[in-house]
Amino acid sequence: MKKRNDPKVNMRYVNLVGEPEKRWYQKKKRKIQVAVFLTVLFVGFAVALIIPLRPSVSASEKRELAKFPKFSFASLADGSYFKGIDTWFSDTFPFREALTSANSKLSSWYGFGNKVSKLSDGKADDIPDPTVQSEPEDNTDPTKPDSTTKAPVPKPTEPQSDKPTKAPKQTQTLGGILVAGNAAYEYYNFVQKTADSYAKHVNYAAKQIKSVSPGAQVYDIVVPTSIDITLDDSTRKQVNTSDQQKAIKYIYGSMTDNVRTVDIYDTLRAHRNEYIYYRTDHHWTALGAYYGYEKFCQVRGITPIPLSSYDEKDYGKFLGSFYNDTNKNKKLEKHSDELIAYQPRYSTDMVYTDTKGNKINWPLVNDVSNYAPSYKYAAFAAGDNPYTRIVNNDLNNKTYCLVIKESFGNAMIPFLAGNYQKVYVIDYRTWKGSLSEFVKEKNIKDVIFINNMSATRAEPLMSKLGAICK
């Protein structure tokens, strides 16, 4: 007779006497799973009912959360009362910020996002020589071509070279992003049609503004991206990306006399060895924005507030869009950014209107130390919102300016608030209305367009800009 430890005997034993035990174990396992699920569900429901745990403000979304609705027989009759309770219950769920942050991290695991445009097979339009624009003949359609006359234009200065010349850095292309050394950069391909659209929209807005407010002046700032400023020259020469200095010259050459251009390319190049762009994000830093602000003040003829008059704040580790869009590149994570902000000493009141129409009071420069690393660029002027109004309580000079921007403008806004009693901010991606009517209504004298180079090649953005330049 074979022993019990014989494998064949054991197999027969399991088949003969183990099957009932196996079924019993599976039933017990299912009961335990159901019990655990119901327990978690009950605990979650109980936590959700604890009113003191419910948040009233979302720091990451920069808005007030839904409030418990006031009872009325009218709201009870039309169903809006219970709908309001449902909105309040879901919008103010306990630990909402932690769950939102976890969801953001989970979403990034799916791979590359669509925040950074990719080169079309490495191709870009040739950049024409700049031209001087006359006024458009048609005053109602900014999409019609302007008449142009050629004018001699100074040859663009060559970018500064690193001394001594360094060997190119090891690079890796991930989607539309170049990782070189410890930093990431966005490729830029010049698209003439879209660049022309940008210039025409700004020109048309300036013409309309002049017609309703003759004393107003339009300024335009096109911000180069880091690939043409901080990437070392030896690596830059081997990268297939358009010349941003030449592209800016072309765009500025397409502006009419109604627009005063602020060329900050050489200004930023002069500070290229400073921390003026993030390594893990496509934006410039607050320091880079300050240098842009200084150049604007020079063109405008006003005195910039010295940087020493601000309190420098370090809000900790920042991992931006490049980090997320490269599937959380380990090299970028190892060399993460620091979110440095400059807190003004002048007193300001800021109110922004979000996409749902809610008006929210918020600091001009907010302490984001406790935000998730990917949210920290929201430190500046509450991030991206359709409309914002800032009042400098220490000024009474009756000077008002309007900033029309995408996200690159955020970091410059706190500095502008030092020179103007009121700063109005419009994000053309979500705001609806007429710029000229707004300028007239608010008695605005300075209108400032701020856009980064990548925006001037994005047709969907230019369509949104054109919709409000009236």
Coordinates of C-alpha atoms in Angstrom, one line a residue:
M1 CA 0.0 0.0 0.0
K2 CA 1.3 3.5 -0.9
K3 CA 2.0 6.0 1.8
R4 CA -0.2 9.1 2.3
N5 CA 2.6 11.4 1.1
D6 CA 2.7 9.8 -2.3
P7 CA 1.7 12.6 -4.7
K8 CA -0.8 10.4 -6.6
V9 CA -2.5 9.3 -3.4
N10 CA -2.6 13.0 -2.2
M11 CA -4.3 14.0 -5.5
R12 CA -6.9 11.3 -5.2
Y13 CA -7.5 12.3 -1.5
V14 CA -8.1 15.9 -2.5
N15 CA -10.5 14.8 -5.3
L16 CA -12.4 12.5 -3.0
V17 CA -12.6 14.2 0.4
G18 CA -11.4 17.8 -0.3
E19 CA -14.2 19.0 -2.7
P20 CA -16.8 19.6 0.0
E21 CA -14.3 21.5 2.1
K22 CA -13.3 23.5 -0.9
R23 CA -16.9 24.5 -1.6
W24 CA -17.4 25.4 2.1
Y25 CA -14.3 27.6 1.9
Q26 CA -15.4 29.4 -1.2
K27 CA -18.8 30.2 0.3
K28 CA -17.2 31.4 3.5
K29 CA -14.8 33.6 1.4
R30 CA -17.7 35.1 -0.5
K31 CA -19.5 35.9 2.8
I32 CA -16.4 37.6 4.1
Q33 CA -16.0 39.7 1.0
V34 CA -19.7 40.8 1.1
A35 CA -19.3 41.6 4.8
V36 CA -16.1 43.7 4.2
F37 CA -17.8 45.5 1.3
L38 CA -20.9 46.3 3.3
T39 CA -18.7 47.4 6.3
V40 CA -16.7 49.8 4.0
L41 CA -19.9 51.1 2.5
F42 CA -21.5 51.7 5.9
V43 CA -18.4 53.4 7.3
G44 CA -18.1 55.6 4.1
F45 CA -21.8 56.5 4.4
A46 CA -21.4 57.3 8.1
V47 CA -18.3 59.5 7.5
A48 CA -20.2 61.3 4.7
L49 CA -22.9 62.2 7.2
I50 CA -20.4 63.9 9.6
I51 CA -21.0 67.5 8.9
P52 CA -17.8 68.9 10.6
L53 CA -15.6 66.8 8.2
R54 CA -17.1 68.4 5.1
P55 CA -14.9 70.9 3.4
S56 CA -16.2 74.3 2.4
V57 CA -13.4 75.3 0.0
S58 CA -11.3 73.4 -2.6
A59 CA -7.7 74.5 -2.5
S60 CA -6.7 72.5 -5.6
E61 CA -9.7 73.8 -7.7
K62 CA -9.6 77.3 -6.1
R63 CA -13.3 77.6 -5.4
E64 CA -15.9 77.5 -2.7
L65 CA -17.8 74.3 -2.6
A66 CA -21.6 73.9 -2.8
K67 CA -23.5 75.0 0.2
F68 CA -26.5 73.2 1.8
P69 CA -29.6 74.7 0.0
K70 CA -32.1 76.9 1.8
F71 CA -35.5 75.4 2.1
S72 CA -38.5 76.9 0.3
F73 CA -41.8 75.5 -0.8
A74 CA -41.0 76.7 -4.3
S75 CA -37.7 74.8 -4.5
L76 CA -39.4 71.8 -3.0
A77 CA -42.1 71.9 -5.6
D78 CA -39.8 72.2 -8.6
G79 CA -37.3 69.6 -7.3
S80 CA -34.4 72.0 -7.1
Y81 CA -34.2 71.6 -3.3
F82 CA -33.4 67.9 -3.4
K83 CA -31.1 68.5 -6.4
G84 CA -29.2 71.1 -4.3
I85 CA -28.8 68.6 -1.5
D86 CA -27.5 66.0 -3.9
T87 CA -24.9 68.6 -5.3
W88 CA -23.9 69.6 -1.7
F89 CA -23.5 66.0 -0.7
S90 CA -21.2 65.0 -3.6
D91 CA -19.3 68.3 -3.8
T92 CA -18.4 68.5 0.0
F93 CA -17.6 64.8 0.6
P94 CA -15.1 64.4 3.4
F95 CA -11.4 64.1 2.4
R96 CA -12.4 65.4 -1.1
E97 CA -9.0 67.0 -1.7
A98 CA -7.1 63.8 -1.0
L99 CA -9.4 61.8 -3.3
T100 CA -9.1 64.5 -6.0
S101 CA -5.3 64.4 -5.8
A102 CA -5.3 60.6 -5.9
N103 CA -7.5 60.6 -9.0
S104 CA -5.1 63.1 -10.7
K105 CA -2.2 60.8 -10.0
L106 CA -4.1 57.8 -11.2
S107 CA -5.0 59.6 -14.5
S108 CA -1.4 60.3 -15.1
W109 CA -0.6 56.5 -15.2
Y110 CA -2.5 56.3 -18.5
G111 CA 0.5 57.8 -20.3
F112 CA 1.0 61.0 -22.3
G113 CA -1.5 63.8 -22.1
N114 CA -2.4 66.3 -24.7
K115 CA -1.0 69.4 -23.1
V116 CA 2.1 69.6 -25.2
S117 CA 1.8 69.8 -29.0
K118 CA 3.9 67.4 -31.0
L119 CA 5.9 68.3 -34.1
S120 CA 4.2 67.1 -37.3
D121 CA 6.8 64.7 -38.6
G122 CA 9.4 67.2 -37.6
K123 CA 8.1 69.7 -40.2
A124 CA 7.4 73.4 -39.7
D125 CA 6.7 76.3 -42.0
D126 CA 9.5 78.5 -43.1
I127 CA 9.5 81.8 -41.2
P128 CA 9.2 84.8 -43.6
D129 CA 10.9 88.1 -43.1
P130 CA 8.9 90.5 -41.0
T131 CA 6.6 93.0 -42.6
V132 CA 5.1 96.3 -41.5
Q133 CA 1.3 96.2 -41.5
S134 CA -1.1 98.9 -42.6
E135 CA -4.5 99.2 -41.1
P136 CA -7.0 96.6 -42.4
E137 CA -9.4 98.0 -44.9
D138 CA -12.3 96.0 -43.6
N139 CA -13.3 97.1 -40.1
T140 CA -15.7 94.3 -39.5
D141 CA -13.8 91.1 -40.4
P142 CA -10.4 90.5 -38.7
T143 CA -9.9 87.3 -40.8
K144 CA -9.5 89.2 -44.0
P145 CA -5.9 89.7 -45.1
D146 CA -4.3 93.1 -44.3
S147 CA -2.4 95.0 -47.0
T148 CA 1.3 94.9 -46.2
T149 CA 4.4 96.8 -47.3
K150 CA 7.9 95.5 -46.9
A151 CA 10.3 97.4 -44.8
P152 CA 13.9 96.9 -44.0
V153 CA 14.3 95.0 -40.7
P154 CA 17.4 94.7 -38.6
K155 CA 18.9 91.2 -38.8
P156 CA 18.1 89.2 -35.6
T157 CA 21.0 89.1 -33.2
E158 CA 22.5 85.7 -32.8
P159 CA 21.8 83.9 -29.5
Q160 CA 24.5 84.0 -26.9
S161 CA 26.8 81.1 -26.9
D162 CA 28.0 79.1 -23.9
K163 CA 31.7 79.7 -23.1
P164 CA 33.5 77.4 -23.2
T165 CA 31.5 75.4 -25.8
K166 CA 30.0 72.4 -24.1
A167 CA 29.3 69.0 -25.7
P168 CA 25.6 68.4 -26.5
K169 CA 23.7 66.8 -23.6
Q170 CA 22.2 63.4 -23.9
T171 CA 18.6 63.8 -25.1
Q172 CA 15.4 61.8 -25.3
T173 CA 12.3 62.7 -27.2
L174 CA 9.0 61.7 -25.5
G175 CA 6.0 62.8 -27.4
G176 CA 6.4 66.5 -28.1
I177 CA 8.9 66.9 -25.3
L178 CA 12.7 66.9 -25.3
V179 CA 14.4 65.7 -22.2
A180 CA 18.0 67.0 -22.2
G181 CA 20.1 66.5 -19.1
N182 CA 18.0 67.2 -16.0
A183 CA 15.3 69.3 -17.7
A184 CA 12.5 69.0 -20.2
Y185 CA 11.6 71.3 -23.1
E186 CA 8.7 71.6 -25.5
Y187 CA 9.4 71.5 -29.2
Y188 CA 8.1 74.5 -31.2
N189 CA 7.2 74.4 -34.9
F190 CA 6.2 77.6 -36.6
V191 CA 2.8 77.6 -38.3
Q192 CA 2.5 80.7 -40.4
K193 CA -1.3 80.6 -40.8
T194 CA -1.8 80.5 -37.1
A195 CA 0.8 83.1 -36.4
D196 CA -0.9 85.4 -38.9
S197 CA -4.2 84.8 -37.1
Y198 CA -2.7 85.8 -33.8
A199 CA -1.4 89.1 -35.2
K200 CA -4.6 89.9 -37.0
H201 CA -6.7 89.3 -33.9
V202 CA -4.6 91.5 -31.8
N203 CA -4.5 94.2 -34.5
Y204 CA -8.3 94.0 -34.9
A205 CA -8.8 94.2 -31.1
A206 CA -6.5 97.3 -31.0
K207 CA -8.4 99.0 -33.8
Q208 CA -11.8 98.4 -32.1
I209 CA -10.5 99.5 -28.7
K210 CA -9.1 102.7 -30.2
S211 CA -12.5 103.4 -31.8
V212 CA -14.3 103.3 -28.5
S213 CA -11.5 104.5 -26.2
P214 CA -9.0 106.7 -28.1
G215 CA -6.8 107.1 -25.0
A216 CA -6.3 103.3 -24.5
Q217 CA -3.0 101.6 -25.6
V218 CA -2.6 97.9 -26.5
Y219 CA 0.6 96.1 -25.7
D220 CA 1.6 92.6 -26.9
I221 CA 4.0 90.3 -25.1
V222 CA 5.0 87.0 -26.8
V223 CA 6.9 84.8 -24.3
P224 CA 9.5 82.4 -25.8
T225 CA 9.6 79.0 -24.3
S226 CA 12.6 77.4 -22.5
I227 CA 13.9 75.4 -25.5
D228 CA 15.2 78.7 -27.1
I229 CA 16.3 80.3 -23.8
T230 CA 17.8 77.9 -21.3
L231 CA 18.7 74.9 -23.4
D232 CA 22.5 75.1 -24.0
D233 CA 23.5 76.2 -27.5
S234 CA 25.4 73.0 -28.5
T235 CA 22.3 70.9 -27.8
R236 CA 19.9 73.4 -29.3
K237 CA 21.7 73.4 -32.6
Q238 CA 21.0 69.7 -33.0
V239 CA 17.3 69.9 -32.1
N240 CA 14.7 70.1 -34.9
T241 CA 12.7 73.0 -33.6
S242 CA 11.8 76.4 -35.2
D243 CA 13.8 79.6 -34.3
Q244 CA 11.6 81.4 -31.8
Q245 CA 13.5 84.7 -32.0
K246 CA 12.8 84.9 -35.8
A247 CA 9.2 83.9 -35.3
I248 CA 8.7 86.6 -32.7
K249 CA 10.2 89.2 -35.1
Y250 CA 7.8 88.0 -37.8
I251 CA 4.8 88.3 -35.5
Y252 CA 5.8 91.7 -34.2
G253 CA 6.4 92.9 -37.7
S254 CA 2.8 91.9 -38.5
M255 CA 1.5 94.3 -35.9
T256 CA 0.0 97.7 -36.8
D257 CA 0.9 101.0 -35.2
N258 CA -2.0 100.6 -32.8
V259 CA 0.0 97.9 -31.0
R260 CA 3.2 98.4 -29.0
T261 CA 5.2 95.2 -28.9
V262 CA 7.3 94.2 -25.9
D263 CA 10.2 92.0 -27.1
I264 CA 11.5 90.1 -24.1
Y265 CA 13.6 87.5 -26.0
D266 CA 17.0 89.1 -25.4
T267 CA 16.0 90.1 -21.9
L268 CA 15.4 86.4 -21.0
R269 CA 18.5 85.3 -22.8
A270 CA 20.5 87.7 -20.7
H271 CA 19.3 85.9 -17.6
R272 CA 19.4 82.4 -19.1
N273 CA 21.7 81.0 -16.4
E274 CA 19.2 81.9 -13.7
Y275 CA 16.2 79.9 -12.6
I276 CA 13.7 81.6 -15.0
Y277 CA 12.0 78.4 -16.4
Y278 CA 10.9 75.2 -14.7
R279 CA 12.6 72.0 -15.5
T280 CA 9.5 69.8 -15.1
D281 CA 6.9 72.3 -16.4
H282 CA 6.4 74.4 -19.6
H283 CA 5.9 77.7 -17.7
W284 CA 8.4 80.3 -16.8
T285 CA 9.1 80.9 -13.1
A286 CA 8.1 83.9 -11.1
L287 CA 11.6 85.2 -11.6
G288 CA 11.4 84.8 -15.4
A289 CA 8.0 86.6 -15.3
Y290 CA 9.6 89.5 -13.2
Y291 CA 12.2 90.1 -15.9
G292 CA 9.3 90.2 -18.5
Y293 CA 7.5 92.7 -16.2
E294 CA 10.6 94.9 -16.0
K295 CA 10.8 95.0 -19.8
F296 CA 7.1 95.9 -20.1
C297 CA 7.6 98.7 -17.6
Q298 CA 10.5 100.0 -19.7
V299 CA 8.3 100.0 -22.9
R300 CA 5.4 101.5 -21.0
G301 CA 7.5 104.2 -19.3
I302 CA 6.8 103.3 -15.7
T303 CA 9.1 102.3 -12.8
P304 CA 9.0 98.6 -11.9
I305 CA 8.7 97.7 -8.2
P306 CA 12.2 96.3 -7.2
L307 CA 12.3 92.6 -6.6
S308 CA 13.8 93.3 -3.2
S309 CA 10.5 94.9 -2.2
Y310 CA 8.8 91.5 -2.3
D311 CA 9.0 88.7 0.2
E312 CA 10.5 85.6 -1.4
K313 CA 8.5 82.4 -0.6
D314 CA 9.5 78.8 -1.2
Y315 CA 6.4 76.7 -1.4
G316 CA 8.2 73.4 -1.9
K317 CA 8.5 70.6 -4.5
F318 CA 6.8 71.2 -7.8
L319 CA 6.4 68.6 -10.6
G320 CA 4.7 70.1 -13.6
S321 CA 3.2 69.3 -17.0
F322 CA 6.4 67.9 -18.5
Y323 CA 6.7 65.4 -15.6
N324 CA 3.2 64.2 -16.1
D325 CA 3.3 64.2 -19.9
T326 CA 6.5 62.0 -19.9
N327 CA 4.8 59.3 -17.8
K328 CA 6.5 60.6 -14.7
N329 CA 10.0 60.5 -16.0
K330 CA 12.4 59.4 -13.2
K331 CA 15.1 61.8 -14.1
L332 CA 12.7 64.8 -13.9
E333 CA 11.4 63.5 -10.6
K334 CA 14.9 63.3 -9.2
H335 CA 15.5 66.9 -10.2
S336 CA 12.1 68.4 -9.3
D337 CA 11.4 72.1 -9.2
E338 CA 10.8 74.4 -6.3
L339 CA 7.8 76.7 -6.5
I340 CA 9.3 80.1 -5.6
A341 CA 6.9 83.0 -5.4
Y342 CA 7.3 86.7 -4.5
Q343 CA 4.7 87.9 -2.0
P344 CA 3.9 91.6 -2.5
R345 CA 4.0 93.9 0.5
Y346 CA 1.3 96.1 -0.9
S347 CA -2.3 95.3 0.2
T348 CA -4.5 93.8 -2.5
D349 CA -8.1 92.4 -2.8
M350 CA -8.7 89.8 -5.5
V351 CA -12.0 88.3 -6.6
Y352 CA -12.1 85.7 -9.4
T353 CA -15.1 84.3 -11.3
D354 CA -14.8 80.6 -12.1
T355 CA -16.3 78.7 -15.0
K356 CA -19.6 78.2 -13.1
G357 CA -20.0 81.9 -12.4
N358 CA -19.1 81.7 -8.7
K359 CA -17.3 84.7 -7.4
I360 CA -14.5 83.9 -4.9
N361 CA -12.2 86.0 -2.8
W362 CA -8.6 84.7 -3.0
P363 CA -5.0 85.8 -2.3
L364 CA -3.1 87.3 -5.1
V365 CA -0.2 85.0 -4.2
N366 CA -1.4 82.0 -2.4
D367 CA 0.5 79.7 0.0
V368 CA 0.5 76.4 -1.9
S369 CA 2.9 74.6 0.5
N370 CA 0.3 71.9 1.2
Y371 CA -0.9 71.5 -2.4
A372 CA -0.1 68.4 -4.3
P373 CA 3.2 69.0 -6.3
S374 CA 1.3 69.1 -9.6
Y375 CA -1.0 71.9 -8.5
K376 CA 1.4 74.4 -7.2
Y377 CA 1.5 76.7 -10.3
A378 CA -1.9 77.8 -9.0
A379 CA 0.0 80.0 -6.5
F380 CA -0.2 82.9 -8.9
A381 CA -3.5 84.9 -9.2
A382 CA -5.6 81.8 -8.5
G383 CA -4.5 80.1 -11.7
D384 CA -6.8 79.9 -14.8
N385 CA -10.2 81.5 -14.5
P386 CA -12.4 83.3 -17.0
Y387 CA -12.3 86.6 -15.2
T388 CA -10.4 88.2 -12.3
R389 CA -10.3 91.6 -10.7
I390 CA -7.5 92.8 -8.5
V391 CA -7.5 96.1 -6.4
N392 CA -4.3 97.6 -5.0
N393 CA -5.5 99.2 -1.8
D394 CA -2.3 101.2 -1.4
L395 CA -2.7 103.0 -4.7
N396 CA -5.2 105.7 -5.7
N397 CA -3.8 106.7 -9.0
K398 CA -6.8 105.8 -11.1
T399 CA -4.7 103.6 -13.4
Y400 CA -6.5 100.5 -14.7
C401 CA -5.1 97.8 -16.9
L402 CA -6.5 94.7 -18.6
V403 CA -4.5 91.5 -19.1
I404 CA -5.7 89.1 -21.8
K405 CA -3.8 85.8 -21.3
E406 CA -3.4 82.1 -21.1
S407 CA -1.6 80.4 -18.2
F408 CA 1.8 82.1 -18.9
G409 CA 0.3 85.4 -17.9
N410 CA -0.5 84.2 -14.3
A411 CA 3.0 84.6 -12.9
M412 CA 3.3 88.2 -14.2
I413 CA 0.0 89.5 -12.9
P414 CA 1.1 89.9 -9.2
F415 CA 3.9 92.3 -10.4
L416 CA 1.6 94.3 -12.5
A417 CA -0.7 94.8 -9.5
G418 CA 2.1 96.9 -8.0
N419 CA 1.7 99.6 -10.6
Y420 CA -2.0 99.7 -11.2
Q421 CA -4.8 100.5 -8.9
K422 CA -7.0 97.9 -10.6
V423 CA -5.9 95.0 -12.7
Y424 CA -8.5 93.1 -14.7
V425 CA -7.7 89.7 -16.1
I426 CA -9.4 87.8 -18.9
D427 CA -8.5 84.3 -19.9
Y428 CA -9.7 84.2 -23.5
R429 CA -10.0 80.4 -23.4
T430 CA -13.1 80.6 -21.2
W431 CA -14.3 84.2 -21.1
K432 CA -17.1 85.4 -23.3
G433 CA -17.7 89.0 -24.3
S434 CA -16.3 91.9 -26.2
L435 CA -12.9 93.4 -25.3
S436 CA -13.6 96.8 -26.7
E437 CA -16.9 97.1 -24.8
F438 CA -15.2 95.9 -21.6
V439 CA -12.3 98.4 -22.0
K440 CA -14.8 101.3 -22.5
E441 CA -17.0 100.2 -19.5
K442 CA -14.1 99.9 -17.1
N443 CA -12.2 103.0 -18.4
I444 CA -9.1 101.0 -19.0
K445 CA -6.0 102.7 -20.5
D446 CA -3.5 99.8 -20.8
V447 CA -4.5 96.5 -22.5
I448 CA -1.8 93.8 -22.3
F449 CA -1.8 90.6 -24.3
I450 CA 0.4 87.9 -22.9
N451 CA 0.9 84.7 -24.8
N452 CA 3.6 82.1 -25.0
M453 CA 5.1 81.0 -28.3
S454 CA 3.3 77.6 -28.3
A455 CA -0.1 79.4 -28.1
T456 CA 0.6 81.3 -31.3
R457 CA 0.7 78.0 -33.2
A458 CA -2.5 76.5 -31.7
E459 CA -5.5 77.2 -34.0
P460 CA -8.2 76.3 -31.4
L461 CA -6.7 78.9 -29.1
M462 CA -6.6 81.5 -31.9
S463 CA -10.2 80.9 -32.7
K464 CA -11.1 81.6 -29.0
L465 CA -9.0 84.7 -29.0
G466 CA -10.6 86.0 -32.2
A467 CA -14.1 85.5 -30.7
I468 CA -13.5 88.2 -28.1
C469 CA -11.4 90.6 -30.1
K470 CA -14.3 92.8 -31.0

